[in-house]
Amino acid sequence: LLRQLQLMFGFLTKSERNVYDMKEFCSVYQDPEGKQVNHHHQCDAQEFLSNFLSLLEKQLEKTSQKNLIKATLMGTFCDHKISLKDGTLMRETREDFLTISLQVQGLTSLQQSLQNFVTGEIVSGLKQPCRKAMCIGRLPNTVIFHLNRFTINMKTFQHEKLYHRFEFPNDIDLYPFTREGLDRAQVYESNDNDKDTGPYPTASFLKLDRSRFQFHLVGIVVHKGNAEQGHYYSLIQPRTTRQGEALENGKWIKFDDSHTLPFDTKYIASECFGEGPPVADEKDSFGMYSNWTFDAPTRPTAYMLVYERDHPLSDKELAEQVRAMESDKKSAKREYKAQSARSEEEGSKNRSRVTSSLSARNLRCEGATSGESNEAEHHDEIEQLCGILSKDFTQSVVHLIPESVLGMIEEDNRKFMQDVQMFDPDYYEFFGKVFLRLQNPKHEHHGSIDRSLYVKAVSMNFDFMLDVIARSKHRTAFASMAAHLCSLLKGDAEMCNIVLEKLVSSPKKVAAFSLICRVRDVQKNFLNIVLRAMVESAKHDEARVSEEAKRAISTEVTNKSIANAPVCVRMLHVFVDLIKDVRSNWVRMREFFAMLFGLVTEIPNLKYLLITSPLAETSLLPDMISLCTHEYPKVATRVHESQTRLMHLLPLLSALIRCCTTPADDYPMLHSESKDSWGAHRIAFRRA
C-alpha cells in the first residue's frame, strides 16, 4: 500500500497524464476483514477513508513515520458529564478522532451542527442527573468534517438521503467548540458577563492564541445520487503548480473521474449546499425522527469537508500533541485497571458508586509526568517529523519523490507523449491520405512501383489501422481506409496471405474486432477486410482448399493437420473457435455471422471445414441452433432485436445443415457416381 501511494502521489505530481490509473492500488487495498475489495461494490466515502487510514497507520508502524497519521489528521474529543445541580464536572474521558461526524437532520449550517454537537443532551435516570456533551480537545492542522446526510426513514425503514440546504463557510473559527472555548464561556457565565470582550479573566487564558483556531476550506467531497447508489467527486484548492509555484488564491479544481476541470467557487453554493428547507425535526417515542417528507432528487450535496489551519502548528508542537495523546491513552488504561481492582474489592453492592476521575487536570499532570520520563524517547520522533508535517504548501515536494518512482514516471511520460503524437487527428489524417494514394503495382500503369516497398506499406497501414485509428475517438478515416484496402487486396493473393498470417498469429486481436468491438462501423469494416482476404486467398489456393475439404470428409481433422493447411483454412478455424464466445457478445453477432455466411457463399467448400473443425468440439451446430431458439432466451425473447440479429445466422445454419446427412444416407452417398466427384457427397452428421 505504501509503495502504491508513493507511485500515485509521484504520478500526480510529475506525470503528463490527466488521470492516474488506480488498478494497481485497488489490487493491494483491503477491506476491514483483510480481503481484497470488490471494485464494483459501492462504498461510503467516510467508511472508505476510515478504513484506508487504519490500513495506512498499520503499515507505518514499522517505519520512522509511525506517528504521521496522528500528527497530521488525528485530534481528540472530550466527553463531559456535568452535574445539573451545581455545574461541576463529574467525569471526563478523551477519545481520538480522524473525522468529525456532524448531524444534518433539522439543521441548516455547519455552525449550527457544531453547536448542537457541543450542547449535548440531558441524561436522566441516574442517581445524579447530568448533561452529557462532547467538545474538541485537540485540533490537528487538517480537520475533516463528515456531514451525515444518510439516515433511516422510520416509516418505511429505508435508507434515505437528506437534500435540504446545509451551508458551510469558507473560513471558520472553531474556538467556541473546543475545550478552551467552553471553559471561557463558563467563566463568563459565572461572572454574569455574556460578552466576548476585554481580557481573559483567568491566567490560563492569557497565553491563548486565538489564531490557532482559525481554519479555511480547502476541499469538498460531493455526493450525487440517493442513499442506495450515487457518484462521488471532489472539489480541491491546489496550493502549488507542478513546479512548486504558489497559485493565486481562490483557484479550485474539480476532480470527477477522468475529468479534471477548473472550478469557480461562486458555484459552491449551488453544487454543494443542497436545496429546500430542512425536514421536520420532531422525534417519536423512540427518539427517532419520524415526520419526514422526502422528494427523490439527485442533486449533488457536500458530504465531507476538509479545513486547514490558517497558521499551522510547528512540527515540534505537533509532536508534543502526539505525545500528549499517547499519554492520555496510557493514563486511561491505568485508571481503568485501578477502577476494576477497586470494584472487585468493594463488591457488587458498591460498584454503582465507582466513577471515573479522568479530569483535565489529572490528564495534564499525568501527561506532563509521562512526558518527563519519556522525553528522550520522543526526541527522535520530533526530529523525524520536523520539516514534513508543517511544510509550507507553496513549496515543491518533488525532492521527496524516490528516484525509482521518478524513473518510472519519466518512462511513462515518454510513452504517453508518443501516444499523444500517434493519436493526433492531424497525424493519422495525413497517414490516411497517403495510404489512399497507394496503388497496387501489379496494375500495368503502376508497374514502376517497387513491389517489396508496396508490401511493407500495406502491411504497416493495416497495423496502423487496427492499433491506432480503430481505437481512437476520431476514427472517421477507418471506413475509407478499409474500403481502399479491400480494393488493394482484390486479385492480390500474396498480400491477402500476409494480412491473414498477421491475424492468425493474433487470435485475441481477431476476437477484439470481430465480437468484442463496441463500434459497429469498425467491426463491420474489419470483417469486410477479412472476408475479402480469405476469399482471394481461397480462390488462389483452390486446389489445396479442395484437398482439405476432401480430407475433412474422409478422415478426422486434427490440430496437426490444421497447422499445415493454407492460411485461409487456418483463419477459418480461428473463427470457429470464436463461436463459443458469441453467447457473451450476442448483441454484436450479426456482422460476425454475416461474414461467415458471405464466406461459405463465395467458397462453398469451406462449409465442410466449418462443421468438421476440431475446435468446435462437436458443438458447432447445436450452439448455433440454441442462439436462435428458446435455449438462449436473451436473443430469442427480444423479438424486435432478434429479427435483425438472426438475419445472417439462420441462412448460415441452413446452408450448413443442408450439407449434412443422416447415417442411413451414408452408403448411397459414398457410392454415388455423380460427375461432380466429391462435391456431391454429403457429410454424415452424427452430432445430435
XYZ file of C-alpha atoms in Angstrom:
688
model
C 0.000 0.000 0.000
C 2.812 2.427 0.853
C 4.505 1.730 -2.449
C 1.292 2.336 -4.383
C 0.766 5.617 -2.537
C 4.289 6.687 -3.448
C 3.559 5.906 -7.081
C 0.177 7.624 -7.016
C 1.369 10.891 -5.473
C 4.514 10.820 -7.583
C 2.498 10.450 -10.788
C 0.042 13.130 -9.680
C 2.992 15.468 -9.169
C 5.125 14.802 -12.248
C 3.089 12.821 -14.773
C 1.936 14.399 -18.024
C -1.282 12.380 -17.958
C -4.563 13.945 -16.877
C -5.551 10.938 -14.739
C -3.849 8.189 -12.766
C -4.883 4.550 -13.202
C -5.862 3.147 -9.784
C -5.872 -0.502 -10.875
C -2.669 -1.403 -9.026
C -3.780 0.477 -5.914
C -7.096 -1.413 -5.852
C -5.234 -4.729 -6.153
C -3.458 -4.157 -2.808
C -6.200 -2.285 -0.946
C -8.095 -4.456 1.555
C -11.392 -4.191 3.397
C -11.581 -4.261 7.234
C -11.652 -8.069 7.124
C -8.381 -8.207 5.208
C -9.945 -9.276 1.903
C -9.362 -7.677 -1.466
C -12.111 -5.179 -2.201
C -14.723 -5.684 -4.875
C -14.132 -2.799 -7.281
C -17.796 -2.796 -8.296
C -19.096 -2.513 -4.728
C -20.271 0.959 -3.748
C -18.687 2.127 -0.513
C -19.457 5.110 1.689
C -16.731 7.746 1.349
C -16.348 8.223 5.098
C -16.108 4.461 5.691
C -13.537 4.158 2.919
C -11.430 6.968 4.423
C -11.528 5.436 7.909
C -10.512 2.006 6.638
C -7.821 3.483 4.397
C -6.252 5.494 7.215
C -6.391 2.470 9.501
C -4.515 0.347 6.936
C -2.009 3.118 6.349
C -1.361 3.558 10.048
C -0.689 -0.179 10.438
C 1.828 -0.172 7.608
C 3.555 2.914 9.016
C 4.107 1.270 12.415
C 7.392 -0.318 11.326
C 8.734 2.857 9.715
C 10.265 6.030 11.098
C 6.987 7.858 10.381
C 4.781 5.698 12.600
C 3.042 8.782 14.063
C 2.429 10.500 10.721
C -1.365 9.962 10.692
C -1.720 11.034 14.308
C 0.284 14.202 13.763
C -1.473 15.280 10.583
C -5.130 14.236 10.926
C -5.834 12.991 14.446
C -7.466 15.120 17.102
C -9.111 14.492 20.465
C -12.696 14.675 21.717
C -13.514 15.493 25.315
C -16.597 13.656 26.586
C -18.092 15.515 29.563
C -20.647 14.641 32.170
C -21.622 17.833 34.003
C -23.837 17.879 37.081
C -27.145 19.676 36.604
C -27.227 20.522 40.305
C -24.081 22.636 40.697
C -22.463 22.552 37.241
C -19.395 20.653 38.388
C -17.546 18.252 36.140
C -18.462 14.709 37.148
C -16.457 12.843 34.564
C -14.281 13.499 31.548
C -12.943 10.978 29.053
C -10.951 11.556 25.912
C -11.266 9.883 22.557
C -9.175 10.256 19.410
C -10.804 11.101 16.076
C -9.814 11.310 12.416
C -13.109 12.727 11.160
C -15.867 14.635 12.947
C -19.341 13.302 12.069
C -21.985 16.007 12.324
C -25.764 15.860 12.312
C -27.535 17.385 9.303
C -31.108 16.394 10.139
C -33.127 19.500 11.062
C -30.113 21.867 10.815
C -29.146 24.417 8.181
C -25.456 25.242 8.689
C -22.142 23.856 9.842
C -22.061 26.241 12.794
C -25.487 25.031 13.964
C -24.372 21.429 13.706
C -21.193 22.112 15.696
C -23.201 23.956 18.337
C -25.582 21.004 18.552
C -22.528 18.748 18.847
C -21.155 20.537 21.934
C -24.546 21.219 23.560
C -25.183 17.563 24.247
C -28.251 16.118 25.934
C -29.695 15.625 29.395
C -29.134 12.182 30.888
C -31.839 11.256 33.401
C -32.422 8.071 35.335
C -29.087 8.300 37.119
C -28.539 8.893 40.816
C -27.346 12.377 39.941
C -28.845 13.834 36.713
C -26.256 15.305 34.387
C -25.714 16.759 30.946
C -23.604 14.673 28.561
C -21.762 16.691 25.929
C -18.799 16.496 23.603
C -16.255 19.111 22.625
C -12.961 19.262 20.782
C -9.904 18.850 22.966
C -7.064 18.943 20.462
C -7.204 20.050 16.834
C -4.928 18.776 14.046
C -3.738 21.068 11.276
C -6.265 19.425 8.933
C -9.832 18.804 10.109
C -12.263 16.615 8.148
C -15.998 17.037 8.774
C -18.416 14.288 7.768
C -21.929 15.578 7.054
C -24.313 12.773 7.937
C -26.867 13.138 5.121
C -27.854 9.451 5.081
C -30.477 8.372 7.609
C -33.198 5.752 8.094
C -36.826 6.619 7.480
C -38.668 5.134 10.459
C -41.899 4.934 8.459
C -40.502 2.867 5.609
C -37.318 1.573 7.320
C -35.417 2.519 4.180
C -32.138 4.387 3.882
C -32.777 7.864 2.540
C -30.759 10.954 1.830
C -31.334 14.479 3.143
C -31.252 17.003 0.308
C -32.144 20.198 2.187
C -29.903 23.268 2.182
C -26.985 22.985 4.593
C -24.471 25.825 4.392
C -20.824 25.923 5.396
C -18.378 28.867 5.380
C -15.059 29.288 3.601
C -13.476 30.395 6.893
C -14.466 29.150 10.324
C -13.426 29.781 13.923
C -13.546 26.510 15.867
C -12.658 28.117 19.187
C -16.258 28.167 20.570
C -16.474 24.389 20.101
C -13.213 23.491 21.855
C -12.419 22.762 25.480
C -10.790 26.173 25.851
C -13.771 27.968 24.351
C -16.292 26.206 26.570
C -14.163 26.834 29.687
C -14.011 30.512 28.848
C -17.752 30.690 28.217
C -18.365 29.023 31.578
C -16.154 31.581 33.352
C -18.011 34.473 31.728
C -21.337 32.880 32.582
C -20.331 32.519 36.215
C -19.382 36.221 36.260
C -22.711 37.207 34.637
C -20.841 38.512 31.612
C -22.133 37.238 28.264
C -19.998 39.459 26.034
C -16.760 38.292 24.475
C -14.816 41.461 25.255
C -11.976 42.515 27.494
C -9.046 40.496 28.787
C -9.413 36.877 29.794
C -10.441 36.667 33.441
C -8.000 33.892 34.401
C -4.303 33.346 33.844
C -4.941 30.176 31.831
C -6.355 32.304 29.023
C -3.584 34.886 28.871
C -1.304 32.725 26.692
C -4.113 31.560 24.412
C -3.570 32.348 20.734
C -6.954 32.581 19.012
C -5.345 32.381 15.557
C -4.637 28.665 16.059
C -8.398 28.025 15.907
C -8.894 29.735 12.539
C -9.416 27.329 9.638
C -10.174 27.742 5.926
C -11.859 25.422 3.427
C -9.533 23.554 1.028
C -11.551 20.528 -0.139
C -15.068 19.163 -0.591
C -16.216 15.619 -1.337
C -19.545 15.860 -3.174
C -22.133 13.083 -3.462
C -24.623 12.957 -6.305
C -27.420 10.404 -6.149
C -29.575 8.794 -3.480
C -28.944 6.634 -0.427
C -28.730 3.415 -2.439
C -26.436 4.493 -5.239
C -24.599 7.546 -6.442
C -21.343 9.093 -7.521
C -18.597 10.924 -5.636
C -16.361 13.667 -6.943
C -14.076 16.225 -5.316
C -13.524 19.969 -5.355
C -9.979 20.828 -4.257
C -7.985 24.005 -3.856
C -4.419 23.253 -5.044
C -1.638 25.115 -3.296
C 1.173 24.843 -5.835
C 1.796 24.396 -9.526
C 3.721 21.402 -10.851
C 6.919 23.430 -10.458
C 6.094 24.297 -6.844
C 4.998 27.864 -7.541
C 2.177 29.261 -5.414
C -1.198 29.540 -7.093
C -3.417 32.560 -6.862
C -5.964 32.461 -4.060
C -9.409 31.142 -4.880
C -8.337 28.794 -7.682
C -10.133 25.452 -7.371
C -10.195 22.283 -9.475
C -12.990 19.755 -9.947
C -11.837 16.105 -9.970
C -14.570 13.919 -11.456
C -13.213 10.511 -12.545
C -11.122 11.179 -15.665
C -12.310 14.786 -15.952
C -10.178 17.496 -14.360
C -11.666 20.959 -14.813
C -11.253 24.422 -13.264
C -13.979 25.226 -10.751
C -15.315 28.646 -9.809
C -16.024 28.958 -6.084
C -19.152 31.004 -6.765
C -20.831 27.713 -7.723
C -20.090 26.022 -4.386
C -23.478 27.043 -3.020
C -25.459 25.678 -5.960
C -23.421 22.463 -6.223
C -22.799 21.622 -2.558
C -25.336 23.214 -0.202
C -28.461 21.388 -1.350
C -31.857 22.976 -1.763
C -35.024 23.488 0.234
C -35.865 23.711 3.933
C -34.782 21.002 6.368
C -37.108 18.121 7.109
C -39.130 18.114 10.315
C -37.057 17.632 13.435
C -39.830 16.121 15.561
C -38.989 12.848 17.262
C -41.208 9.893 18.034
C -41.418 7.970 21.308
C -38.233 6.092 20.388
C -36.282 9.322 19.968
C -36.116 8.917 16.189
C -37.096 11.443 13.525
C -40.380 10.331 12.006
C -42.195 13.205 10.244
C -40.236 13.094 7.026
C -41.358 14.279 3.648
C -38.726 13.178 1.161
C -38.598 14.002 -2.500
C -36.493 11.949 -4.878
C -33.973 14.436 -6.300
C -30.476 13.504 -7.320
C -28.880 16.925 -6.932
C -25.306 16.942 -5.614
C -24.636 17.821 -1.984
C -21.451 18.148 0.056
C -20.672 15.012 2.040
C -17.224 15.695 3.513
C -15.447 18.984 4.162
C -11.700 19.486 4.585
C -10.447 22.538 6.505
C -6.841 23.547 7.135
C -5.448 25.724 9.880
C -4.594 29.268 8.802
C -1.402 29.206 10.861
C -0.294 25.559 11.163
C 1.284 24.256 14.332
C 5.016 23.700 14.128
C 6.478 20.226 13.846
C 7.569 20.349 17.450
C 4.080 21.358 18.627
C 2.520 18.552 16.601
C 4.952 16.016 18.010
C 4.182 17.227 21.532
C 0.473 16.855 20.766
C 1.027 13.265 19.643
C 2.945 12.576 22.834
C 0.089 14.014 24.896
C -2.452 11.781 23.097
C -0.309 8.726 23.801
C -0.059 9.811 27.429
C -3.853 10.137 27.636
C -4.263 6.574 26.388
C -1.804 5.216 28.937
C -3.482 7.163 31.750
C -6.898 5.878 30.721
C -5.642 2.289 30.728
C -4.074 2.688 34.180
C -7.241 4.271 35.543
C -9.392 1.522 34.046
C -7.246 -1.171 35.671
C -7.310 0.652 39.019
C -11.078 1.101 38.764
C -11.578 -2.598 38.030
C -9.422 -3.542 41.023
C -11.364 -1.221 43.358
C -14.658 -2.556 42.075
C -13.658 -6.122 42.831
C -12.554 -5.165 46.356
C -15.655 -3.165 47.248
C -18.032 -5.828 45.991
C -21.100 -5.737 43.821
C -23.098 -3.572 46.285
C -20.714 -0.659 45.949
C -19.966 -0.901 42.246
C -22.529 1.724 41.357
C -20.595 4.271 43.405
C -17.462 3.916 41.326
C -16.993 6.707 38.787
C -14.164 7.760 36.539
C -11.931 10.558 37.717
C -10.222 11.474 34.462
C -10.397 15.234 34.854
C -8.488 17.541 32.574
C -6.195 18.475 35.469
C -5.236 14.861 36.132
C -4.718 14.229 32.437
C -2.425 17.201 32.118
C -0.477 16.222 35.234
C -0.085 12.610 34.156
C 0.774 13.728 30.632
C 3.489 16.004 31.973
C 4.882 13.234 34.207
C 4.873 10.780 31.315
C 6.458 13.400 29.086
C 9.302 13.996 31.530
C 10.078 10.305 31.877
C 9.950 9.662 28.113
C 11.399 12.942 26.846
C 14.468 11.268 25.393
C 12.315 8.599 23.737
C 10.176 11.156 21.914
C 13.023 13.477 20.960
C 13.920 11.343 17.934
C 10.269 11.252 16.798
C 10.090 15.038 16.943
C 13.225 15.284 14.822
C 11.780 12.845 12.277
C 8.562 14.822 11.953
C 10.338 18.153 11.532
C 10.297 19.512 8.006
C 7.496 17.214 6.831
C 4.249 17.955 8.626
C 4.011 21.738 8.739
C 5.905 22.346 5.500
C 4.668 25.356 3.592
C 2.258 24.125 0.930
C 3.660 26.681 -1.518
C 6.924 24.729 -1.732
C 7.598 21.956 -4.229
C 7.680 18.377 -2.952
C 9.454 16.903 -5.981
C 12.613 16.294 -3.960
C 10.651 13.937 -1.689
C 9.804 11.560 -4.559
C 12.108 8.465 -4.612
C 14.449 8.138 -7.576
C 12.920 4.803 -8.582
C 9.475 6.401 -8.811
C 10.821 9.337 -10.803
C 12.349 6.897 -13.277
C 9.031 5.133 -13.761
C 7.275 8.466 -14.246
C 9.778 9.633 -16.854
C 9.416 6.375 -18.808
C 5.633 6.614 -18.662
C 5.772 10.240 -19.799
C 7.794 9.215 -22.866
C 5.248 6.546 -23.780
C 2.391 8.945 -23.158
C 3.866 11.627 -25.409
C 4.350 9.021 -28.133
C 0.679 8.099 -27.829
C -0.304 11.759 -27.905
C 1.575 12.234 -31.154
C 0.342 8.961 -32.607
C -3.318 9.627 -31.773
C -3.159 13.190 -33.002
C -6.027 13.539 -35.540
C -3.819 15.550 -37.879
C -1.190 12.803 -37.830
C -3.393 9.898 -38.823
C -5.416 12.051 -41.185
C -2.159 12.634 -43.044
C -1.369 8.925 -42.735
C -4.759 8.060 -44.236
C -4.359 10.441 -47.169
C -1.001 8.906 -48.024
C -2.469 5.408 -47.840
C -5.427 6.320 -50.071
C -2.974 7.349 -52.792
C -1.269 3.954 -52.678
C -1.968 1.736 -55.720
C -1.186 -1.893 -56.469
C 1.998 -2.160 -58.592
C 0.578 -5.261 -60.312
C -1.577 -2.964 -62.390
C 0.153 -2.074 -65.651
C 0.010 1.697 -65.261
C 1.638 1.426 -61.838
C 4.304 -1.083 -62.741
C 7.151 1.239 -61.797
C 6.360 0.977 -58.044
C 8.661 -1.380 -56.143
C 6.757 -4.492 -55.020
C 8.621 -5.023 -51.745
C 8.050 -1.402 -50.760
C 4.374 -1.756 -51.605
C 4.007 -4.876 -49.419
C 5.663 -3.132 -46.462
C 3.469 -0.059 -46.911
C 0.218 -2.049 -46.982
C 1.306 -4.185 -44.024
C 2.249 -1.097 -41.985
C -1.020 0.653 -42.830
C -3.039 -2.403 -41.815
C -1.312 -2.462 -38.407
C -1.797 1.279 -38.022
C -5.500 0.978 -38.810
C -6.092 -1.653 -36.112
C -3.717 -0.389 -33.427
C -4.329 3.346 -33.700
C -7.188 4.589 -35.846
C -9.737 1.956 -34.783
C -9.005 2.701 -31.106
C -9.154 6.461 -31.427
C -12.116 8.735 -30.768
C -11.613 10.266 -34.218
C -11.989 7.138 -36.349
C -13.794 8.623 -39.331
C -10.916 7.688 -41.663
C -11.176 3.985 -40.801
C -14.084 3.253 -43.178
C -12.435 4.853 -46.220
C -9.073 3.198 -45.475
C -10.768 -0.196 -45.040
C -12.573 0.181 -48.387
C -9.318 1.115 -50.109
C -7.510 -1.831 -48.525
C -10.212 -4.215 -49.822
C -9.672 -2.844 -53.304
C -5.915 -3.380 -52.987
C -6.421 -6.973 -51.796
C -8.640 -7.875 -54.742
C -6.681 -10.141 -57.043
C -3.535 -9.984 -54.866
C -3.304 -13.374 -53.146
C 0.207 -12.693 -51.812
C -0.910 -9.588 -49.943
C -4.022 -11.397 -48.704
C -1.896 -14.187 -47.248
C 0.317 -11.641 -45.467
C -2.726 -9.976 -43.875
C -4.207 -13.338 -42.838
C -0.911 -14.527 -41.355
C -0.882 -11.435 -39.138
C -4.380 -12.217 -37.896
C -3.850 -15.968 -37.416
C -0.893 -15.190 -35.153
C -3.057 -12.764 -33.077
C -6.362 -14.531 -32.263
C -7.053 -12.104 -29.414
C -6.961 -9.205 -31.848
C -9.364 -11.081 -34.144
C -11.757 -11.626 -31.218
C -11.481 -7.970 -30.175
C -12.525 -6.654 -33.579
C -14.910 -9.463 -34.595
C -17.046 -9.814 -31.458
C -15.990 -7.590 -28.586
C -15.725 -4.332 -30.539
C -18.482 -1.914 -29.489
C -18.198 0.296 -32.571
C -20.293 -1.318 -35.279
C -18.628 0.500 -38.177
C -15.177 -0.658 -37.075
C -16.390 -4.245 -36.615
C -18.138 -4.275 -39.993
C -15.180 -2.853 -41.924
C -12.697 -5.170 -40.208
C -14.779 -8.221 -41.124
C -15.075 -6.947 -44.697
C -11.271 -6.861 -44.919
C -11.013 -10.393 -43.527
C -13.720 -11.669 -45.886
C -12.010 -10.175 -48.935
C -8.614 -11.569 -47.906
C -9.989 -15.084 -47.234
C -11.952 -15.212 -50.496
C -8.970 -14.128 -52.600
C -6.638 -16.499 -50.772
C -9.057 -19.443 -51.102
C -9.535 -18.830 -54.832
C -5.789 -18.729 -55.354
C -5.246 -21.957 -53.342
C -8.427 -23.627 -54.624
C -6.739 -26.996 -55.156
C -5.311 -27.130 -51.626
C -8.614 -25.988 -50.130
C -10.403 -28.771 -52.035
C -7.911 -31.313 -50.697
C -8.541 -30.068 -47.157
C -12.275 -30.398 -47.691
C -11.906 -33.992 -49.009
C -9.728 -34.861 -46.034
C -12.386 -33.396 -43.716
C -14.995 -35.754 -45.240
C -12.977 -38.954 -45.238
C -10.773 -38.580 -42.146
C -10.835 -36.827 -38.815
C -9.359 -33.337 -38.813
C -6.671 -32.763 -36.160
C -4.859 -29.711 -34.866
C -1.669 -31.019 -36.512
C -3.308 -31.169 -39.918
C -4.663 -27.643 -39.437
C -1.135 -26.304 -38.878
C -0.138 -27.440 -42.392
C -3.298 -26.131 -44.071
C -3.482 -22.976 -46.235
C -3.678 -19.721 -44.291
C -7.326 -19.141 -45.292
C -8.261 -22.514 -43.755
C -6.352 -21.728 -40.576
C -8.143 -18.388 -40.398
C -11.475 -20.193 -40.716
C -10.628 -22.359 -37.696
C -9.838 -19.185 -35.718
C -13.397 -18.001 -36.343
C -14.802 -21.428 -35.419
C -13.036 -21.125 -32.083
C -14.748 -17.753 -31.535
C -18.280 -19.093 -31.973
C -18.312 -20.310 -28.370
C -17.861 -16.683 -27.266
C -20.884 -15.441 -29.208
C -23.182 -16.043 -26.228
C -21.417 -13.422 -24.119
C -21.323 -10.964 -27.035
C -24.655 -11.738 -28.694
C -25.551 -8.069 -29.253
C -22.712 -7.841 -31.794
C -23.165 -11.205 -33.531
C -24.953 -10.012 -36.687
C -21.833 -8.795 -38.509
C -19.880 -11.814 -37.296
C -22.275 -14.318 -38.877
C -22.707 -12.098 -41.936
C -19.004 -12.551 -42.663
C -19.192 -16.355 -42.230
C -22.302 -16.573 -44.426
C -20.617 -14.499 -47.128
C -17.566 -16.750 -46.894
C -19.411 -20.071 -47.385
C -21.482 -18.456 -50.145
C -18.435 -17.490 -52.204
C -16.322 -20.549 -51.268
C -18.793 -23.466 -50.744
C -16.040 -25.949 -49.886
C -15.444 -24.092 -46.607
C -18.788 -25.358 -45.278
C -17.325 -28.826 -44.755
C -14.314 -27.402 -42.972
C -16.577 -25.399 -40.672
C -18.519 -28.446 -39.480
C -15.534 -30.764 -39.126
C -13.274 -28.313 -37.306
C -11.833 -29.926 -34.140
C -12.068 -26.540 -32.413
C -15.880 -26.776 -32.475
C -15.721 -29.849 -30.200
C -18.880 -31.388 -31.768
C -20.981 -28.427 -30.646
C -20.924 -26.018 -33.577
C -24.428 -26.595 -34.952
C -26.099 -27.148 -31.545
C -24.607 -23.868 -30.330
C -25.825 -22.028 -33.406
C -29.291 -23.569 -33.107
C -29.564 -22.601 -29.437
C -28.746 -18.982 -30.267
C -31.961 -18.644 -32.290
C -34.309 -20.738 -30.145
C -35.709 -20.747 -26.641
C -32.500 -22.402 -25.415
C -30.904 -18.972 -25.361
C -33.742 -16.590 -24.408
C -31.586 -13.446 -24.355
C -31.760 -13.470 -28.150
C -34.951 -15.356 -28.860
C -37.199 -13.409 -26.469
C -36.189 -9.990 -27.776
C -38.340 -10.116 -30.874
C -37.537 -6.719 -32.341
C -33.789 -7.151 -31.882
C -33.544 -10.862 -32.722
C -35.095 -10.431 -36.172
C -32.145 -8.379 -37.377
C -29.508 -10.237 -35.361
C -30.606 -13.617 -36.791
C -30.851 -12.455 -40.407
C -27.424 -13.938 -41.246
C -27.251 -16.712 -38.624
C -30.322 -18.542 -39.959
C -29.175 -18.676 -43.620
C -25.724 -19.835 -42.482
C -27.269 -22.522 -40.278
C -29.484 -23.641 -43.162
C -26.511 -23.916 -45.530
C -24.515 -25.976 -43.026
C -27.370 -28.349 -42.231
C -28.108 -28.987 -45.911
C -24.625 -30.362 -46.412
C -25.168 -32.924 -43.645
C -26.897 -36.336 -43.878
C -28.190 -38.984 -41.520
C -26.275 -42.280 -41.106
C -28.837 -44.076 -43.296
C -27.818 -41.905 -46.257
C -24.108 -42.563 -45.958
C -23.886 -45.721 -48.118
C -25.651 -44.468 -51.280
C -23.946 -41.073 -50.935
C -20.452 -42.563 -50.742
C -21.131 -44.812 -53.769
C -22.624 -42.067 -55.895
C -21.282 -41.856 -59.465
C -22.041 -38.169 -59.849
C -19.701 -36.312 -62.192
C -19.004 -33.540 -59.675
C -16.899 -36.084 -57.729
C -16.571 -35.300 -54.005
C -18.619 -32.100 -54.194
C -21.843 -34.125 -54.476
C -21.080 -36.102 -51.361
C -22.539 -35.050 -48.040
C -21.041 -35.207 -44.595
C -22.559 -37.715 -42.224
C -23.823 -35.572 -39.385
C -23.942 -37.662 -36.185
C -23.724 -34.811 -33.667
C -27.240 -34.981 -32.274
